[in-house]
Amino acid sequence: MKMDGRFILLSLVVFVILSSALAFAGTGLSTTDCVKVMEELKDLIVRNFFYLTLFGFIIGAMGGFFGVGGGFLMVPMLNVIFGIPYNVAVGSDLGQMAGMSASATVRHMKFGNIDFKLGILMIVGTAMGVEVGAQVLQALKHVGVVEIASKQVNIMDLVMSLVYILLLIFLGQGMIRESIRTMKRQAGRVDLKAAEAPASGVVLRLRTIKLPPMVSLPASGIECISLWVILGIGFATGFLSGMLGVGGGFIRMPALVYIIGCPTVVAVGTDLFEIMFSAGYGVITHALKGNVNLVLVLALLVGTTIGAQVGASFTRKAGGPRVRLGFGVLAFVGVVMVVLKLCLKLLG
Amino acid sequence: MNILDFLSELSGNTMCPDWSPSVSYVVMAVALPVCFGVFVAVALRLIEKVFGVELGHGRH
């Protein structure tokens, strides 16, 4: 997916949504209310343990099949299908992600395709981003409700739904465009150079920033790059992890390849290394804020672990750009579900 | 008390303003997924060796 003006536009829209939400802040839950809400939530998760495991299996299978983490579908669907608050869904999904990435890192270790210098430098930006993202979610958790069309709507639900709608549209259209381009290229209908042009103007400008300190990355074959570019990429993906509970690979992978200039195999290994740290740090900071439900983490872990193996075995049989096209369509199905839930809340 | 009740109790009423995290809750939040992940990776490697099959490697 190209890193261009669409991403900057998306960031601006998200910033406006967040600012408006904090400006319209209402009142939070009282202690009596929150004890009742928490008891209901814990009961809901324990009662639906089997279905949550099954849900984890489906997301894990799709993730394994399409070759992605699936976090960007996991969190909104936990809210839409099971009614789990976004903050608990994000914290628990990061727990599930920490387990999955620990498993994947142990399995990938034998390949040794990790640029440790790049990974460690990026961790600094990633940790800062995760913390800022988690703090934003924490602020949203406590702002309470707002009245829209004489209906009391939780501001966190509203903001997170809107942000997820934008994110899923951004990812879905990117995947669909990419897969169609690949299919056309395979059919020989598109000029190879034009189809493979990886970098837009913004990307090229980022790549040539000469703001000191400059660092070299011998393992990736990069002689000189500004440290601020590495920290910036880490911060952006860390922010997404901390606030939305996604791995951020859909930003980090193209950024590592197109902006930093890593070989793809090194980008894959380093991305995995980063996910392990962002999810690990994310689960700690969200646990300290009370956003991790251990029963939900266990259900998702069991489901996604089995599902990922099943999904991966099917990829070997299917494969190709059509798989990516399918995932793009699935992202739009996710958008429809989130929009429907939001409309029902506002109209129902 | 089964494992689900134990984990549920450990989670506590996390949404309340007066809630503060216990050490066991934070340690369990990190240890549970990491230990589970490493256990799965080792188990999958073992299955591959014993049955001579190649299973998925996780993400990517």
XYZ file of C-alpha atoms in Angstrom:
408
model
C 0.000 0.000 0.000
C 1.363 3.457 -0.840
C 2.225 5.830 1.988
C 0.876 9.100 0.653
C -1.518 12.007 1.187
C -4.421 9.679 2.043
C -2.666 8.657 5.257
C -2.019 12.298 6.214
C -5.682 13.130 5.508
C -6.782 10.148 7.645
C -4.550 11.328 10.514
C -6.034 14.844 10.343
C -9.629 13.541 10.399
C -8.826 11.304 13.408
C -7.255 14.288 15.192
C -10.395 16.393 14.614
C -12.652 13.547 15.903
C -10.534 13.151 19.065
C -10.419 16.879 19.774
C -14.197 17.213 19.327
C -14.814 14.241 21.644
C -12.745 15.746 24.435
C -14.425 19.132 23.909
C -17.908 17.574 24.319
C -16.881 15.595 27.423
C -19.751 14.696 29.742
C -19.707 12.882 33.086
C -18.238 9.438 33.831
C -19.806 6.500 35.692
C -20.357 6.651 39.469
C -18.696 3.958 41.650
C -21.998 2.057 42.143
C -22.731 2.084 38.401
C -19.258 0.939 37.444
C -19.299 -2.030 39.853
C -22.605 -3.144 38.269
C -21.241 -2.589 34.740
C -18.052 -4.538 35.534
C -19.942 -7.456 37.112
C -22.171 -7.649 34.013
C -19.147 -7.512 31.724
C -17.260 -10.246 33.618
C -20.372 -12.417 33.599
C -20.861 -11.797 29.865
C -17.279 -12.851 29.063
C -17.339 -16.003 31.231
C -20.790 -17.033 29.880
C -19.661 -16.526 26.282
C -16.215 -18.100 26.690
C -16.919 -20.747 24.050
C -18.289 -18.225 21.535
C -15.372 -15.852 22.182
C -12.964 -18.743 21.540
C -14.869 -19.548 18.344
C -14.711 -15.879 17.360
C -10.947 -15.895 18.035
C -10.679 -19.023 15.885
C -12.451 -17.310 12.956
C -10.334 -14.138 13.186
C -7.180 -16.253 13.647
C -8.089 -18.414 10.640
C -8.721 -15.328 8.502
C -5.486 -13.759 9.753
C -3.558 -16.948 8.987
C -5.244 -17.260 5.595
C -4.656 -13.638 4.558
C -1.200 -13.391 6.190
C -2.017 -10.538 8.591
C -2.649 -10.229 12.332
C -6.355 -9.436 12.027
C -6.288 -7.035 14.997
C -8.106 -4.316 13.040
C -11.131 -6.639 12.705
C -10.843 -8.162 16.166
C -11.439 -5.015 18.248
C -14.453 -3.526 16.385
C -16.100 -6.944 16.037
C -15.677 -7.671 19.770
C -17.600 -4.460 20.365
C -20.199 -4.954 17.637
C -20.931 -8.666 18.208
C -20.352 -9.118 21.950
C -20.814 -5.562 23.238
C -17.393 -5.509 24.906
C -16.280 -1.909 25.613
C -13.562 -0.677 23.278
C -10.996 -0.118 26.057
C -11.329 -3.756 27.272
C -11.322 -5.054 23.679
C -8.118 -3.095 22.901
C -6.271 -4.124 26.097
C -7.268 -7.791 25.808
C -6.512 -7.911 22.078
C -3.007 -6.624 22.814
C -2.668 -9.478 25.317
C -3.693 -11.958 22.634
C -1.287 -10.258 20.202
C 1.618 -10.496 22.703
C 1.059 -14.275 22.883
C 0.730 -14.747 19.132
C 3.810 -12.610 18.373
C 5.872 -14.408 21.063
C 4.927 -17.692 19.402
C 5.657 -16.366 15.887
C 9.004 -14.857 16.971
C 10.152 -18.180 18.470
C 9.091 -19.913 15.220
C 10.826 -17.258 13.030
C 14.010 -17.137 15.128
C 15.707 -19.795 13.024
C 15.439 -17.554 9.925
C 17.385 -14.741 11.657
C 16.040 -11.962 9.412
C 15.871 -9.274 12.097
C 17.771 -5.961 11.929
C 18.263 -5.651 15.707
C 19.811 -2.152 15.534
C 16.834 -0.827 13.580
C 14.407 -2.738 15.808
C 15.894 -1.409 19.046
C 16.027 2.199 17.762
C 12.426 1.929 16.612
C 11.299 0.524 19.977
C 11.955 3.940 21.577
C 9.454 5.610 19.218
C 7.074 2.638 19.428
C 6.961 2.701 23.254
C 6.262 6.453 23.261
C 3.526 5.987 20.657
C 1.908 3.083 22.557
C 1.859 5.154 25.757
C 0.332 8.216 24.059
C -2.272 6.010 22.311
C -3.166 4.281 25.601
C -3.440 7.660 27.375
C -5.811 8.951 24.654
C -8.000 5.851 25.092
C -7.849 6.308 28.868
C -9.004 9.917 28.494
C -11.870 8.787 26.238
C -12.832 6.089 28.793
C -13.477 8.723 31.439
C -15.207 11.441 29.393
C -18.619 9.793 29.811
C -21.631 10.307 27.549
C -22.942 12.895 25.112
C -26.546 13.496 24.055
C -27.190 13.080 20.319
C -30.786 13.242 19.016
C -32.030 12.839 22.621
C -30.022 9.607 23.018
C -27.209 9.126 25.544
C -24.187 7.921 23.597
C -20.878 6.846 25.172
C -18.195 9.161 23.751
C -15.523 6.424 23.716
C -17.817 4.119 21.682
C -18.662 6.916 19.276
C -15.077 8.049 18.711
C -13.620 4.542 18.438
C -16.370 3.492 16.013
C -15.681 6.516 13.807
C -11.912 5.958 13.920
C -12.352 2.264 13.078
C -14.705 3.089 10.192
C -12.020 5.378 8.728
C -9.234 2.850 9.355
C -11.144 -0.050 7.781
C -12.045 2.050 4.720
C -8.387 3.131 4.403
C -7.127 -0.462 4.665
C -9.904 -2.041 2.594
C -9.547 0.277 -0.381
C -5.733 -0.044 -0.188
C -5.877 -3.844 -0.284
C -8.431 -3.920 -3.098
C -6.437 -1.452 -5.223
C -3.198 -3.351 -4.595
C -4.681 -6.751 -5.450
C -6.372 -5.441 -8.619
C -3.061 -3.855 -9.692
C -1.230 -7.157 -9.041
C -3.841 -9.148 -10.974
C -3.586 -6.734 -13.916
C 0.200 -6.943 -13.808
C 0.077 -10.744 -13.792
C -2.237 -10.603 -16.790
C 0.312 -8.315 -18.510
C -2.142 -5.438 -18.866
C -0.122 -2.855 -16.886
C 3.338 -1.478 -17.464
C 5.621 -3.185 -14.891
C 7.467 -0.006 -13.886
C 4.279 1.969 -13.344
C 2.648 -0.845 -11.352
C 5.632 -1.307 -9.065
C 6.288 2.366 -8.380
C 6.429 2.096 -4.591
C 6.962 5.639 -3.468
C 4.891 8.788 -3.766
C 6.267 12.313 -3.280
C 5.683 12.273 0.488
C 7.591 8.993 0.862
C 10.522 10.267 -1.180
C 10.667 13.450 0.911
C 10.672 11.404 4.161
C 13.414 9.150 2.833
C 15.722 12.079 2.041
C 15.342 13.970 5.358
C 18.855 14.841 6.589
C 18.001 15.905 10.149
C 20.813 14.774 12.527
C 21.616 12.451 14.223
C 22.084 10.213 11.198
C 22.489 6.452 11.680
C 23.667 3.605 9.471
C 21.948 0.202 9.341
C 24.494 -2.311 7.954
C 22.194 -5.338 8.417
C 19.672 -3.703 6.056
C 22.352 -2.302 3.727
C 21.446 1.337 4.551
C 24.379 3.750 4.771
C 22.684 6.797 6.236
C 19.195 7.681 7.513
C 17.874 10.223 9.990
C 17.102 8.770 13.428
C 13.968 10.940 13.508
C 12.468 9.063 10.558
C 12.911 5.742 12.416
C 11.472 7.186 15.643
C 8.590 8.776 13.733
C 7.589 5.482 12.096
C 7.835 3.749 15.478
C 5.705 6.448 17.122
C 2.968 6.328 14.449
C 2.605 2.542 14.586
C 2.926 2.510 18.386
C 0.120 5.084 18.656
C -2.149 2.857 16.547
C -1.288 -0.148 18.740
C -1.883 1.685 22.003
C -5.149 3.306 20.974
C -6.697 0.796 18.577
C -5.105 -2.516 19.608
C -3.748 -3.248 16.134
C -0.267 -4.578 15.357
C 0.431 -1.686 12.993
C 2.143 -3.950 10.467
C 0.040 -2.467 7.654
C 1.859 0.858 8.255
C 5.209 -0.473 9.521
C 5.838 -3.004 6.739
C 5.461 -0.543 3.814
C 7.294 2.107 5.863
C 10.245 -0.226 6.482
C 10.459 -1.172 2.816
C 9.619 2.105 1.047
C 10.732 4.827 3.496
C 13.674 3.220 5.294
C 14.638 0.985 2.368
C 14.911 -2.410 4.120
C 14.965 -5.594 2.053
C 11.524 -7.271 2.356
C 12.812 -10.317 4.292
C 14.466 -8.051 6.888
C 11.295 -5.927 7.075
C 9.227 -9.062 7.847
C 11.539 -10.185 10.682
C 11.944 -6.668 12.120
C 8.183 -6.036 11.950
C 7.571 -9.189 13.977
C 10.185 -8.085 16.525
C 8.429 -4.689 16.825
C 4.957 -6.226 17.219
C 6.258 -8.333 20.095
C 7.505 -5.224 21.913
C 4.556 -2.962 21.097
C 2.049 -5.640 22.160
C 4.150 -6.491 25.241
C 4.444 -2.870 26.344
C 0.823 -2.254 25.308
C -0.512 -5.051 27.495
C 1.491 -3.783 30.500
C 0.313 -0.185 30.174
C -3.310 -1.237 29.490
C -3.203 -3.645 32.466
C -2.065 -0.759 34.676
C -5.096 1.178 33.389
C -7.451 -1.779 33.990
C -8.205 -2.480 30.322
C -7.172 -6.158 30.216
C -9.727 -8.893 30.948
C -7.767 -12.088 31.566
C -10.653 -14.438 30.653
C -11.075 -12.657 27.326
C -7.312 -12.858 26.675
C -7.391 -16.629 27.303
C -10.415 -17.177 25.040
C -8.858 -15.176 22.191
C -5.456 -16.832 22.631
C -6.874 -20.361 22.398
C -9.068 -19.470 19.409
C -6.534 -17.495 17.370
C -3.724 -20.019 17.941
C -5.735 -22.896 16.473
C -7.357 -20.668 13.833
C -4.035 -19.268 12.586
C -2.725 -22.781 11.895
C -5.893 -23.785 10.050
C -5.922 -20.528 8.032
C -2.243 -20.813 7.105
C -2.724 -24.367 5.797
C -5.538 -23.148 3.506
C -3.365 -20.289 2.147
C -0.982 -22.841 0.677
C -3.908 -24.197 -1.325
C -5.419 -20.820 -2.323
C -2.876 -17.930 -2.247
C -2.408 -15.089 -4.739
C -3.789 -11.531 -5.011
C -7.407 -12.777 -4.906
C -6.841 -13.599 -1.234
C -5.897 -9.973 -0.576
C -8.907 -8.787 -2.546
C -11.062 -10.946 -0.292
C -9.597 -9.362 2.802
C -10.208 -5.876 1.380
C -13.865 -6.764 0.858
C -13.985 -8.164 4.390
C -12.751 -4.825 5.754
C -15.757 -3.149 4.093
C -18.085 -5.748 5.647
C -16.542 -4.665 8.971
C -17.325 -1.021 8.119
C -20.982 -1.886 7.414
C -21.271 -3.736 10.745
C -19.758 -0.874 12.760
C -21.979 1.686 10.954
C -25.093 -0.439 11.568
C -24.289 -0.786 15.278
C -23.717 2.965 15.541
C -26.990 3.731 13.720
C -28.928 1.307 15.949
C -27.463 3.004 19.026
C -28.440 6.446 17.756
C -31.871 5.500 16.421
C -32.908 2.564 18.608
C -13.102 -22.277 41.743
C -12.203 -23.028 38.122
C -9.598 -21.208 36.016
C -12.152 -18.832 34.454
C -13.496 -17.731 37.846
C -9.943 -17.297 39.114
C -8.965 -15.099 36.136
C -12.237 -13.194 36.367
C -11.683 -12.458 40.075
C -8.107 -11.402 39.391
C -9.301 -8.862 36.811
C -11.377 -7.016 39.447
C -13.642 -4.003 38.853
C -11.169 -2.313 36.582
C -13.504 0.398 35.285
C -14.151 1.968 38.698
C -12.361 5.232 39.488
C -11.026 3.902 42.831
C -9.591 0.721 41.258
C -5.821 0.204 41.410
C -3.951 -2.658 39.714
C -2.619 -5.521 41.849
C 0.831 -6.941 41.088
C -0.625 -10.417 40.433
C -3.092 -8.976 37.858
C -0.376 -7.123 35.910
C 2.058 -10.071 36.061
C -0.684 -12.468 34.909
C -1.695 -10.094 32.060
C 1.842 -10.367 30.637
C 2.807 -13.901 31.701
C -0.384 -15.619 30.489
C -0.059 -14.686 26.788
C 3.746 -14.899 26.628
C 3.924 -18.339 28.300
C 1.017 -19.553 26.172
C 2.724 -18.275 22.989
C 6.088 -19.867 23.782
C 4.375 -23.143 24.769
C 2.472 -23.198 21.448
C 5.646 -22.489 19.455
C 7.531 -25.313 21.172
C 4.556 -27.668 20.778
C 4.273 -26.880 17.051
C 7.996 -27.487 16.553
C 7.621 -30.818 18.322
C 4.647 -31.796 16.129
C 6.670 -30.880 13.019
C 9.595 -33.049 14.155
C 7.493 -36.030 15.219
C 5.124 -36.091 12.226
C 7.510 -34.612 9.632
C 5.023 -31.932 8.527
C 5.437 -28.166 8.052
C 2.992 -25.975 9.923
C 2.350 -22.195 9.659
C 4.949 -19.846 11.136
C 2.525 -17.251 12.512
C 2.253 -13.750 11.066
C 3.451 -13.126 7.484
